[in-house]
Structure formats: C-alpha cells, structure tokens
mmCIF file with all atom_site columns, N, CA and C in Angstrom:
data_model
loop_
_atom_site.group_PDB
_atom_site.id
_atom_site.type_symbol
_atom_site.label_atom_id
_atom_site.label_alt_id
_atom_site.label_comp_id
_atom_site.label_asym_id
_atom_site.label_entity_id
_atom_site.label_seq_id
_atom_site.pdbx_PDB_ins_code
_atom_site.Cartn_x
_atom_site.Cartn_y
_atom_site.Cartn_z
_atom_site.occupancy
_atom_site.B_iso_or_equiv
_atom_site.pdbx_formal_charge
_atom_site.auth_seq_id
_atom_site.auth_comp_id
_atom_site.auth_asym_id
_atom_site.auth_atom_id
_atom_site.pdbx_PDB_model_num
ATOM 1   N N  . GLY T 1 1  ? 24.405 23.051 22.602 1.00 68.00 ? 1  GLY T N  1
ATOM 2   C CA . GLY T 1 1  ? 24.302 22.731 23.984 1.00 68.00 ? 1  GLY T CA 1
ATOM 3   C C  . GLY T 1 1  ? 24.708 21.271 24.186 1.00 68.00 ? 1  GLY T C  1
ATOM 4   N N  . LEU T 1 2  ? 24.506 20.883 25.404 1.00 75.00 ? 2  LEU T N  1
ATOM 5   C CA . LEU T 1 2  ? 24.819 19.485 25.816 1.00 75.00 ? 2  LEU T CA 1
ATOM 6   C C  . LEU T 1 2  ? 23.605 18.856 26.329 1.00 75.00 ? 2  LEU T C  1
ATOM 7   N N  . ALA T 1 3  ? 23.354 17.634 26.002 1.00 82.00 ? 3  ALA T N  1
ATOM 8   C CA . ALA T 1 3  ? 22.283 16.792 26.565 1.00 82.00 ? 3  ALA T CA 1
ATOM 9   C C  . ALA T 1 3  ? 22.767 15.489 27.041 1.00 82.00 ? 3  ALA T C  1
ATOM 10  N N  . THR T 1 4  ? 22.208 14.877 28.023 1.00 80.00 ? 4  THR T N  1
ATOM 11  C CA . THR T 1 4  ? 22.637 13.512 28.467 1.00 80.00 ? 4  THR T CA 1
ATOM 12  C C  . THR T 1 4  ? 21.471 12.561 28.416 1.00 80.00 ? 4  THR T C  1
ATOM 13  N N  . SER T 1 5  ? 21.790 11.322 28.347 1.00 83.00 ? 5  SER T N  1
ATOM 14  C CA . SER T 1 5  ? 20.779 10.275 28.296 1.00 83.00 ? 5  SER T CA 1
ATOM 15  C C  . SER T 1 5  ? 21.413 8.946  28.918 1.00 83.00 ? 5  SER T C  1
ATOM 16  N N  . GLU T 1 6  ? 20.589 8.282  29.701 1.00 86.00 ? 6  GLU T N  1
ATOM 17  C CA . GLU T 1 6  ? 21.028 7.022  30.251 1.00 86.00 ? 6  GLU T CA 1
ATOM 18  C C  . GLU T 1 6  ? 20.915 5.871  29.207 1.00 86.00 ? 6  GLU T C  1
ATOM 19  N N  . GLU T 1 7  ? 19.848 5.976  28.410 1.00 88.00 ? 7  GLU T N  1
ATOM 20  C CA . GLU T 1 7  ? 19.584 4.815  27.472 1.00 88.00 ? 7  GLU T CA 1
ATOM 21  C C  . GLU T 1 7  ? 19.665 5.200  26.010 1.00 88.00 ? 7  GLU T C  1
ATOM 22  N N  . GLY T 1 8  ? 19.901 6.508  25.715 1.00 84.00 ? 8  GLY T N  1
ATOM 23  C CA . GLY T 1 8  ? 19.966 6.925  24.264 1.00 84.00 ? 8  GLY T CA 1
ATOM 24  C C  . GLY T 1 8  ? 18.668 7.240  23.701 1.00 84.00 ? 8  GLY T C  1
ATOM 25  N N  . LEU T 1 9  ? 17.536 7.256  24.451 1.00 87.00 ? 9  LEU T N  1
ATOM 26  C CA . LEU T 1 9  ? 16.263 7.534  23.810 1.00 87.00 ? 9  LEU T CA 1
ATOM 27  C C  . LEU T 1 9  ? 15.663 8.853  24.459 1.00 87.00 ? 9  LEU T C  1
ATOM 28  N N  . SER T 1 10 ? 15.680 8.937  25.705 1.00 89.00 ? 10 SER T N  1
ATOM 29  C CA . SER T 1 10 ? 15.176 10.106 26.460 1.00 89.00 ? 10 SER T CA 1
ATOM 30  C C  . SER T 1 10 ? 16.358 11.030 26.804 1.00 89.00 ? 10 SER T C  1
ATOM 31  N N  . TRP T 1 11 ? 16.339 12.252 26.358 1.00 89.00 ? 11 TRP T N  1
ATOM 32  C CA . TRP T 1 11 ? 17.479 13.118 26.543 1.00 89.00 ? 11 TRP T CA 1
ATOM 33  C C  . TRP T 1 11 ? 17.082 14.292 27.439 1.00 89.00 ? 11 TRP T C  1
ATOM 34  N N  . GLU T 1 12 ? 18.027 14.826 28.271 1.00 87.00 ? 12 GLU T N  1
ATOM 35  C CA . GLU T 1 12 ? 17.802 15.916 29.160 1.00 87.00 ? 12 GLU T CA 1
ATOM 36  C C  . GLU T 1 12 ? 18.924 16.965 28.883 1.00 87.00 ? 12 GLU T C  1
ATOM 37  N N  . LYS T 1 13 ? 18.484 18.189 28.603 1.00 84.00 ? 13 LYS T N  1
ATOM 38  C CA . LYS T 1 13 ? 19.396 19.326 28.435 1.00 84.00 ? 13 LYS T CA 1
ATOM 39  C C  . LYS T 1 13 ? 20.176 19.578 29.696 1.00 84.00 ? 13 LYS T C  1
ATOM 40  N N  . TYR T 1 14 ? 21.500 19.739 29.552 1.00 81.00 ? 14 TYR T N  1
ATOM 41  C CA . TYR T 1 14 ? 22.388 19.983 30.696 1.00 81.00 ? 14 TYR T CA 1
ATOM 42  C C  . TYR T 1 14 ? 23.005 21.409 30.554 1.00 81.00 ? 14 TYR T C  1
ATOM 43  N N  . GLY T 1 15 ? 22.616 22.246 31.512 1.00 79.00 ? 15 GLY T N  1
ATOM 44  C CA . GLY T 1 15 ? 23.179 23.648 31.535 1.00 79.00 ? 15 GLY T CA 1
ATOM 45  C C  . GLY T 1 15 ? 22.481 24.545 30.550 1.00 79.00 ? 15 GLY T C  1
ATOM 46  N N  . ASP T 1 16 ? 22.795 25.815 30.452 1.00 79.00 ? 16 ASP T N  1
ATOM 47  C CA . ASP T 1 16 ? 22.298 26.762 29.608 1.00 79.00 ? 16 ASP T CA 1
ATOM 48  C C  . ASP T 1 16 ? 23.256 27.256 28.515 1.00 79.00 ? 16 ASP T C  1
ATOM 49  N N  . SER T 1 17 ? 24.533 26.912 28.651 1.00 73.00 ? 17 SER T N  1
ATOM 50  C CA . SER T 1 17 ? 25.531 27.398 27.738 1.00 73.00 ? 17 SER T CA 1
ATOM 51  C C  . SER T 1 17 ? 25.789 26.455 26.630 1.00 73.00 ? 17 SER T C  1
ATOM 52  N N  . PRO T 1 18 ? 26.115 26.987 25.446 1.00 72.00 ? 18 PRO T N  1
ATOM 53  C CA . PRO T 1 18 ? 26.489 26.059 24.297 1.00 72.00 ? 18 PRO T CA 1
ATOM 54  C C  . PRO T 1 18 ? 27.795 25.487 24.614 1.00 72.00 ? 18 PRO T C  1
ATOM 55  N N  . ALA T 1 19 ? 27.985 24.255 24.043 1.00 71.00 ? 19 ALA T N  1
ATOM 56  C CA . ALA T 1 19 ? 29.192 23.541 24.256 1.00 71.00 ? 19 ALA T CA 1
ATOM 57  C C  . ALA T 1 19 ? 30.342 24.133 23.352 1.00 71.00 ? 19 ALA T C  1
ATOM 58  N N  . ILE T 1 20 ? 29.933 24.586 22.165 1.00 73.00 ? 20 ILE T N  1
ATOM 59  C CA . ILE T 1 20 ? 30.964 25.146 21.231 1.00 73.00 ? 20 ILE T CA 1
ATOM 60  C C  . ILE T 1 20 ? 30.353 26.506 20.711 1.00 73.00 ? 20 ILE T C  1
ATOM 61  N N  . ILE T 1 21 ? 31.201 27.537 20.684 1.00 72.00 ? 21 ILE T N  1
ATOM 62  C CA . ILE T 1 21 ? 30.658 28.869 20.206 1.00 72.00 ? 21 ILE T CA 1
ATOM 63  C C  . ILE T 1 21 ? 31.525 29.350 19.056 1.00 72.00 ? 21 ILE T C  1
ATOM 64  N N  . PRO T 1 22 ? 30.956 30.279 18.321 1.00 70.00 ? 22 PRO T N  1
ATOM 65  C CA . PRO T 1 22 ? 31.705 30.721 17.011 1.00 70.00 ? 22 PRO T CA 1
ATOM 66  C C  . PRO T 1 22 ? 33.117 31.247 17.341 1.00 70.00 ? 22 PRO T C  1
ATOM 67  N N  . SER T 1 23 ? 33.310 31.878 18.563 1.00 73.00 ? 23 SER T N  1
ATOM 68  C CA . SER T 1 23 ? 34.618 32.315 18.822 1.00 73.00 ? 23 SER T CA 1
ATOM 69  C C  . SER T 1 23 ? 35.749 31.209 19.089 1.00 73.00 ? 23 SER T C  1
ATOM 70  N N  . ASP T 1 24 ? 35.279 29.975 19.201 1.00 74.00 ? 24 ASP T N  1
ATOM 71  C CA . ASP T 1 24 ? 36.185 28.868 19.199 1.00 74.00 ? 24 ASP T CA 1
ATOM 72  C C  . ASP T 1 24 ? 36.961 28.739 17.921 1.00 74.00 ? 24 ASP T C  1
ATOM 73  N N  . PHE T 1 25 ? 36.439 29.260 16.836 1.00 72.00 ? 25 PHE T N  1
ATOM 74  C CA . PHE T 1 25 ? 37.040 29.163 15.553 1.00 72.00 ? 25 PHE T CA 1
ATOM 75  C C  . PHE T 1 25 ? 37.538 30.536 15.018 1.00 72.00 ? 25 PHE T C  1
ATOM 76  N N  . PRO T 1 26 ? 38.565 30.551 14.234 1.00 70.00 ? 26 PRO T N  1
ATOM 77  C CA . PRO T 1 26 ? 39.104 31.827 13.687 1.00 70.00 ? 26 PRO T CA 1
ATOM 78  C C  . PRO T 1 26 ? 37.945 32.537 12.905 1.00 70.00 ? 26 PRO T C  1
ATOM 79  N N  . TYR T 1 27 ? 37.765 33.768 13.110 1.00 64.00 ? 27 TYR T N  1
ATOM 80  C CA . TYR T 1 27 ? 36.849 34.636 12.372 1.00 64.00 ? 27 TYR T CA 1
ATOM 81  C C  . TYR T 1 27 ? 35.419 34.299 12.557 1.00 64.00 ? 27 TYR T C  1
ATOM 82  N N  . GLY T 1 28 ? 35.095 33.467 13.623 1.00 59.00 ? 28 GLY T N  1
ATOM 83  C CA . GLY T 1 28 ? 33.708 33.046 13.833 1.00 59.00 ? 28 GLY T CA 1
ATOM 84  C C  . GLY T 1 28 ? 32.988 32.386 12.679 1.00 59.00 ? 28 GLY T C  1
ATOM 85  N N  . GLN T 1 29 ? 33.763 31.533 12.015 1.00 67.00 ? 29 GLN T N  1
ATOM 86  C CA . GLN T 1 29 ? 33.248 30.835 10.775 1.00 67.00 ? 29 GLN T CA 1
ATOM 87  C C  . GLN T 1 29 ? 31.977 30.034 11.060 1.00 67.00 ? 29 GLN T C  1
ATOM 88  N N  . SER T 1 30 ? 31.204 29.893 10.056 1.00 76.00 ? 30 SER T N  1
ATOM 89  C CA . SER T 1 30 ? 30.021 29.004 10.126 1.00 76.00 ? 30 SER T CA 1
ATOM 90  C C  . SER T 1 30 ? 30.495 27.564 10.080 1.00 76.00 ? 30 SER T C  1
ATOM 91  N N  . THR T 1 31 ? 30.047 26.763 11.112 1.00 76.00 ? 31 THR T N  1
ATOM 92  C CA . THR T 1 31 ? 30.509 25.353 11.275 1.00 76.00 ? 31 THR T CA 1
ATOM 93  C C  . THR T 1 31 ? 29.387 24.438 10.910 1.00 76.00 ? 31 THR T C  1
ATOM 94  N N  . PHE T 1 32 ? 29.752 23.153 10.372 1.00 78.00 ? 32 PHE T N  1
ATOM 95  C CA . PHE T 1 32 ? 28.785 22.190 10.081 1.00 78.00 ? 32 PHE T CA 1
ATOM 96  C C  . PHE T 1 32 ? 29.565 20.852 10.038 1.00 78.00 ? 32 PHE T C  1
ATOM 97  N N  . LEU T 1 33 ? 28.901 19.732 9.835  1.00 78.00 ? 33 LEU T N  1
ATOM 98  C CA . LEU T 1 33 ? 29.436 18.405 9.695  1.00 78.00 ? 33 LEU T CA 1
ATOM 99  C C  . LEU T 1 33 ? 30.283 18.063 10.957 1.00 78.00 ? 33 LEU T C  1
ATOM 100 N N  . PHE T 1 34 ? 29.712 17.989 12.121 1.00 83.00 ? 34 PHE T N  1
ATOM 101 C CA . PHE T 1 34 ? 30.395 17.644 13.306 1.00 83.00 ? 34 PHE T CA 1
ATOM 102 C C  . PHE T 1 34 ? 30.467 16.170 13.475 1.00 83.00 ? 34 PHE T C  1
ATOM 103 N N  . SER T 1 35 ? 31.621 15.569 13.863 1.00 89.00 ? 35 SER T N  1
ATOM 104 C CA . SER T 1 35 ? 31.804 14.158 14.163 1.00 89.00 ? 35 SER T CA 1
ATOM 105 C C  . SER T 1 35 ? 32.433 14.126 15.561 1.00 89.00 ? 35 SER T C  1
ATOM 106 N N  . PHE T 1 36 ? 31.817 13.220 16.435 1.00 87.00 ? 36 PHE T N  1
ATOM 107 C CA . PHE T 1 36 ? 32.357 13.028 17.772 1.00 87.00 ? 36 PHE T CA 1
ATOM 108 C C  . PHE T 1 36 ? 32.998 11.697 17.953 1.00 87.00 ? 36 PHE T C  1
ATOM 109 N N  . LEU T 1 37 ? 34.036 11.625 18.768 1.00 91.00 ? 37 LEU T N  1
ATOM 110 C CA . LEU T 1 37 ? 34.637 10.411 19.156 1.00 91.00 ? 37 LEU T CA 1
ATOM 111 C C  . LEU T 1 37 ? 35.046 10.491 20.595 1.00 91.00 ? 37 LEU T C  1
ATOM 112 N N  . TYR T 1 38 ? 34.728 9.473  21.361 1.00 90.00 ? 38 TYR T N  1
ATOM 113 C CA . TYR T 1 38 ? 35.102 9.393  22.831 1.00 90.00 ? 38 TYR T CA 1
ATOM 114 C C  . TYR T 1 38 ? 36.041 8.201  22.948 1.00 90.00 ? 38 TYR T C  1
ATOM 115 N N  . GLU T 1 39 ? 37.225 8.426  23.420 1.00 92.00 ? 39 GLU T N  1
ATOM 116 C CA . GLU T 1 39 ? 38.167 7.303  23.654 1.00 92.00 ? 39 GLU T CA 1
ATOM 117 C C  . GLU T 1 39 ? 39.120 7.595  24.799 1.00 92.00 ? 39 GLU T C  1
ATOM 118 N N  . ASN T 1 40 ? 39.214 6.660  25.701 1.00 91.00 ? 40 ASN T N  1
ATOM 119 C CA . ASN T 1 40 ? 40.158 6.864  26.859 1.00 91.00 ? 40 ASN T CA 1
ATOM 120 C C  . ASN T 1 40 ? 39.956 8.132  27.657 1.00 91.00 ? 40 ASN T C  1
ATOM 121 N N  . ASP T 1 41 ? 38.691 8.450  28.060 1.00 89.00 ? 41 ASP T N  1
ATOM 122 C CA . ASP T 1 41 ? 38.335 9.566  28.840 1.00 89.00 ? 41 ASP T CA 1
ATOM 123 C C  . ASP T 1 41 ? 38.647 10.914 28.093 1.00 89.00 ? 41 ASP T C  1
ATOM 124 N N  . THR T 1 42 ? 38.763 10.872 26.792 1.00 93.00 ? 42 THR T N  1
ATOM 125 C CA . THR T 1 42 ? 38.986 12.104 26.002 1.00 93.00 ? 42 THR T CA 1
ATOM 126 C C  . THR T 1 42 ? 38.014 12.226 24.827 1.00 93.00 ? 42 THR T C  1
ATOM 127 N N  . TYR T 1 43 ? 37.452 13.429 24.674 1.00 90.00 ? 43 TYR T N  1
ATOM 128 C CA . TYR T 1 43 ? 36.416 13.712 23.619 1.00 90.00 ? 43 TYR T CA 1
ATOM 129 C C  . TYR T 1 43 ? 37.230 14.355 22.469 1.00 90.00 ? 43 TYR T C  1
ATOM 130 N N  . TYR T 1 44 ? 36.967 13.874 21.249 1.00 93.00 ? 44 TYR T N  1
ATOM 131 C CA . TYR T 1 44 ? 37.427 14.473 20.050 1.00 93.00 ? 44 TYR T CA 1
ATOM 132 C C  . TYR T 1 44 ? 36.289 14.942 19.233 1.00 93.00 ? 44 TYR T C  1
ATOM 133 N N  . VAL T 1 45 ? 36.284 16.162 18.789 1.00 88.00 ? 45 VAL T N  1
ATOM 134 C CA . VAL T 1 45 ? 35.273 16.685 17.865 1.00 88.00 ? 45 VAL T CA 1
ATOM 135 C C  . VAL T 1 45 ? 35.895 17.229 16.565 1.00 88.00 ? 45 VAL T C  1
ATOM 136 N N  . TYR T 1 46 ? 35.525 16.691 15.453 1.00 89.00 ? 46 TYR T N  1
ATOM 137 C CA . TYR T 1 46 ? 35.926 17.076 14.166 1.00 89.00 ? 46 TYR T CA 1
ATOM 138 C C  . TYR T 1 46 ? 34.872 17.843 13.570 1.00 89.00 ? 46 TYR T C  1
ATOM 139 N N  . CYS T 1 47 ? 35.106 19.036 13.008 1.00 86.00 ? 47 CYS T N  1
ATOM 140 C CA . CYS T 1 47 ? 34.069 19.781 12.347 1.00 86.00 ? 47 CYS T CA 1
ATOM 141 C C  . CYS T 1 47 ? 34.635 20.557 11.128 1.00 86.00 ? 47 CYS T C  1
ATOM 142 N N  . GLU T 1 48 ? 33.817 20.850 10.229 1.00 85.00 ? 48 GLU T N  1
ATOM 143 C CA . GLU T 1 48 ? 34.211 21.611 9.084  1.00 85.00 ? 48 GLU T CA 1
ATOM 144 C C  . GLU T 1 48 ? 33.621 23.036 9.121  1.00 85.00 ? 48 GLU T C  1
ATOM 145 N N  . ALA T 1 49 ? 34.334 23.962 8.660  1.00 81.00 ? 49 ALA T N  1
ATOM 146 C CA . ALA T 1 49 ? 33.879 25.389 8.798  1.00 81.00 ? 49 ALA T CA 1
ATOM 147 C C  . ALA T 1 49 ? 34.123 26.073 7.463  1.00 81.00 ? 49 ALA T C  1
ATOM 148 N N  . ILE T 1 50 ? 33.168 26.886 7.051  1.00 80.00 ? 50 ILE T N  1
ATOM 149 C CA . ILE T 1 50 ? 33.226 27.669 5.784  1.00 80.00 ? 50 ILE T CA 1
ATOM 150 C C  . ILE T 1 50 ? 34.272 28.756 6.057  1.00 80.00 ? 50 ILE T C  1
ATOM 151 N N  . THR T 1 51 ? 35.195 29.027 5.114  1.00 73.00 ? 51 THR T N  1
ATOM 152 C CA . THR T 1 51 ? 36.068 30.084 5.256  1.00 73.00 ? 51 THR T CA 1
ATOM 153 C C  . THR T 1 51 ? 35.389 31.423 5.115  1.00 73.00 ? 51 THR T C  1
ATOM 154 N N  . SER T 1 52 ? 36.061 32.453 5.633  1.00 69.00 ? 52 SER T N  1
ATOM 155 C CA . SER T 1 52 ? 35.372 33.822 5.673  1.00 69.00 ? 52 SER T CA 1
ATOM 156 C C  . SER T 1 52 ? 35.064 34.330 4.154  1.00 69.00 ? 52 SER T C  1
ATOM 157 N N  . THR T 1 53 ? 35.888 33.851 3.268  1.00 72.00 ? 53 THR T N  1
ATOM 158 C CA . THR T 1 53 ? 35.613 34.220 1.804  1.00 72.00 ? 53 THR T CA 1
ATOM 159 C C  . THR T 1 53 ? 34.737 33.320 1.130  1.00 72.00 ? 53 THR T C  1
ATOM 160 N N  . ARG T 1 54 ? 34.289 32.266 1.715  1.00 70.00 ? 54 ARG T N  1
ATOM 161 C CA . ARG T 1 54 ? 33.378 31.252 1.249  1.00 70.00 ? 54 ARG T CA 1
ATOM 162 C C  . ARG T 1 54 ? 33.991 30.527 0.084  1.00 70.00 ? 54 ARG T C  1
ATOM 163 N N  . SER T 1 55 ? 35.273 30.601 -0.077 1.00 76.00 ? 55 SER T N  1
ATOM 164 C CA . SER T 1 55 ? 35.941 29.996 -1.349 1.00 76.00 ? 55 SER T CA 1
ATOM 165 C C  . SER T 1 55 ? 36.350 28.563 -0.917 1.00 76.00 ? 55 SER T C  1
ATOM 166 N N  . GLY T 1 56 ? 36.134 28.081 0.285  1.00 79.00 ? 56 GLY T N  1
ATOM 167 C CA . GLY T 1 56 ? 36.440 26.729 0.679  1.00 79.00 ? 56 GLY T CA 1
ATOM 168 C C  . GLY T 1 56 ? 36.083 26.528 2.150  1.00 79.00 ? 56 GLY T C  1
ATOM 169 N N  . SER T 1 57 ? 36.648 25.456 2.672  1.00 82.00 ? 57 SER T N  1
ATOM 170 C CA . SER T 1 57 ? 36.394 25.216 4.102  1.00 82.00 ? 57 SER T CA 1
ATOM 171 C C  . SER T 1 57 ? 37.641 24.745 4.779  1.00 82.00 ? 57 SER T C  1
ATOM 172 N N  . ASN T 1 58 ? 37.558 24.755 6.124  1.00 82.00 ? 58 ASN T N  1
ATOM 173 C CA . ASN T 1 58 ? 38.692 24.250 6.980  1.00 82.00 ? 58 ASN T CA 1
ATOM 174 C C  . ASN T 1 58 ? 38.112 23.122 7.863  1.00 82.00 ? 58 ASN T C  1
ATOM 175 N N  . ILE T 1 59 ? 38.988 22.209 8.196  1.00 85.00 ? 59 ILE T N  1
ATOM 176 C CA . ILE T 1 59 ? 38.602 21.140 9.133  1.00 85.00 ? 59 ILE T CA 1
ATOM 177 C C  . ILE T 1 59 ? 39.302 21.361 10.435 1.00 85.00 ? 59 ILE T C  1
ATOM 178 N N  . TYR T 1 60 ? 38.552 21.284 11.596 1.00 85.00 ? 60 TYR T N  1
ATOM 179 C CA . TYR T 1 60 ? 39.160 21.503 12.917 1.00 85.00 ? 60 TYR T CA 1
ATOM 180 C C  . TYR T 1 60 ? 39.026 20.305 13.828 1.00 85.00 ? 60 TYR T C  1
ATOM 181 N N  . LEU T 1 61 ? 39.885 20.205 14.684 1.00 89.00 ? 61 LEU T N  1
ATOM 182 C CA . LEU T 1 61 ? 39.763 19.143 15.717 1.00 89.00 ? 61 LEU T CA 1
ATOM 183 C C  . LEU T 1 61 ? 39.814 19.861 17.103 1.00 89.00 ? 61 LEU T C  1
ATOM 184 N N  . LEU T 1 62 ? 38.749 19.602 17.862 1.00 85.00 ? 62 LEU T N  1
ATOM 185 C CA . LEU T 1 62 ? 38.678 20.086 19.231 1.00 85.00 ? 62 LEU T CA 1
ATOM 186 C C  . LEU T 1 62 ? 38.787 18.922 20.134 1.00 85.00 ? 62 LEU T C  1
ATOM 187 N N  . ILE T 1 63 ? 39.620 19.100 21.216 1.00 89.00 ? 63 ILE T N  1
ATOM 188 C CA . ILE T 1 63 ? 39.894 18.043 22.180 1.00 89.00 ? 63 ILE T CA 1
ATOM 189 C C  . ILE T 1 63 ? 39.517 18.447 23.646 1.00 89.00 ? 63 ILE T C  1
ATOM 190 N N  . HIS T 1 64 ? 38.898 17.567 24.376 1.00 87.00 ? 64 HIS T N  1
ATOM 191 C CA . HIS T 1 64 ? 38.595 17.855 25.783 1.00 87.00 ? 64 HIS T CA 1
ATOM 192 C C  . HIS T 1 64 ? 38.868 16.537 26.575 1.00 87.00 ? 64 HIS T C  1
ATOM 193 N N  . ASP T 1 65 ? 39.652 16.668 27.586 1.00 89.00 ? 65 ASP T N  1
ATOM 194 C CA . ASP T 1 65 ? 39.961 15.494 28.540 1.00 89.00 ? 65 ASP T CA 1
ATOM 195 C C  . ASP T 1 65 ? 39.037 15.590 29.700 1.00 89.00 ? 65 ASP T C  1
ATOM 196 N N  . GLY T 1 66 ? 38.533 14.398 30.055 1.00 84.00 ? 66 GLY T N  1
ATOM 197 C CA . GLY T 1 66 ? 37.645 14.337 31.248 1.00 84.00 ? 66 GLY T CA 1
ATOM 198 C C  . GLY T 1 66 ? 36.188 14.570 30.983 1.00 84.00 ? 66 GLY T C  1
ATOM 199 N N  . SER T 1 67 ? 35.421 14.717 32.047 1.00 80.00 ? 67 SER T N  1
ATOM 200 C CA . SER T 1 67 ? 33.988 14.869 31.959 1.00 80.00 ? 67 SER T CA 1
ATOM 201 C C  . SER T 1 67 ? 33.536 16.185 31.287 1.00 80.00 ? 67 SER T C  1
ATOM 202 N N  . LEU T 1 68 ? 32.525 16.058 30.530 1.00 75.00 ? 68 LEU T N  1
ATOM 203 C CA . LEU T 1 68 ? 31.884 17.316 29.955 1.00 75.00 ? 68 LEU T CA 1
ATOM 204 C C  . LEU T 1 68 ? 30.946 17.996 30.962 1.00 75.00 ? 68 LEU T C  1
ATOM 205 N N  . LEU T 1 69 ? 30.588 17.308 31.953 1.00 73.00 ? 69 LEU T N  1
ATOM 206 C CA . LEU T 1 69 ? 29.648 17.868 32.936 1.00 73.00 ? 69 LEU T CA 1
ATOM 207 C C  . LEU T 1 69 ? 30.416 18.613 33.996 1.00 73.00 ? 69 LEU T C  1
ATOM 208 N N  . ASN T 1 70 ? 29.911 19.707 34.539 1.00 65.00 ? 70 ASN T N  1
ATOM 209 C CA . ASN T 1 70 ? 30.499 20.566 35.560 1.00 65.00 ? 70 ASN T CA 1
ATOM 210 C C  . ASN T 1 70 ? 31.795 21.151 35.176 1.00 65.00 ? 70 ASN T C  1
ATOM 211 N N  . MET T 1 71 ? 31.852 21.632 33.853 1.00 56.00 ? 71 MET T N  1
ATOM 212 C CA . MET T 1 71 ? 33.049 22.307 33.390 1.00 56.00 ? 71 MET T CA 1
ATOM 213 C C  . MET T 1 71 ? 32.996 23.786 33.851 1.00 56.00 ? 71 MET T C  1
ATOM 214 N N  . ASP T 1 72 ? 34.111 24.285 34.121 1.00 51.00 ? 72 ASP T N  1
ATOM 215 C CA . ASP T 1 72 ? 34.158 25.770 34.531 1.00 51.00 ? 72 ASP T CA 1
ATOM 216 C C  . ASP T 1 72 ? 35.063 26.454 33.490 1.00 51.00 ? 72 ASP T C  1
#
C-alpha cells in the first residue's frame, strides 16, 4: 500500500489498494528488495523477483510520472 507523512515520523495509510500487485510482474513472481527513487516528478521503483523455477531472479524497473495520490 501507500502511506504519506509530512515529517517522516508519523505515517497515514492512503487508500485501500496496494501500490504494486503480483500481476504487475510476469507469472506473478515473488518480489523483494525494493528500491525507490524520486526525481523530476517521476517515481522509479527497482525490485528483484524470484523466477518461477526459483533458479534465479529478475530485476524490474517500474516508472510512474506525477503524483501517486488520486491515481485512477
């Protein structure tokens, strides 16, 4: 999910939907090791996912331009 904070200490959950879901990745792989970067009004999310055969992993980059709030 998504949470917001004005000062980085007190967080408030935003909405009821997850920000990223398994179907965002091929075969609904298990994901871990997320890294987030925000630059020039663009969010970049790097994450690693275990392959379906569990013989290795893949690294993905997800990109979103603009606000994360009020997305449709």
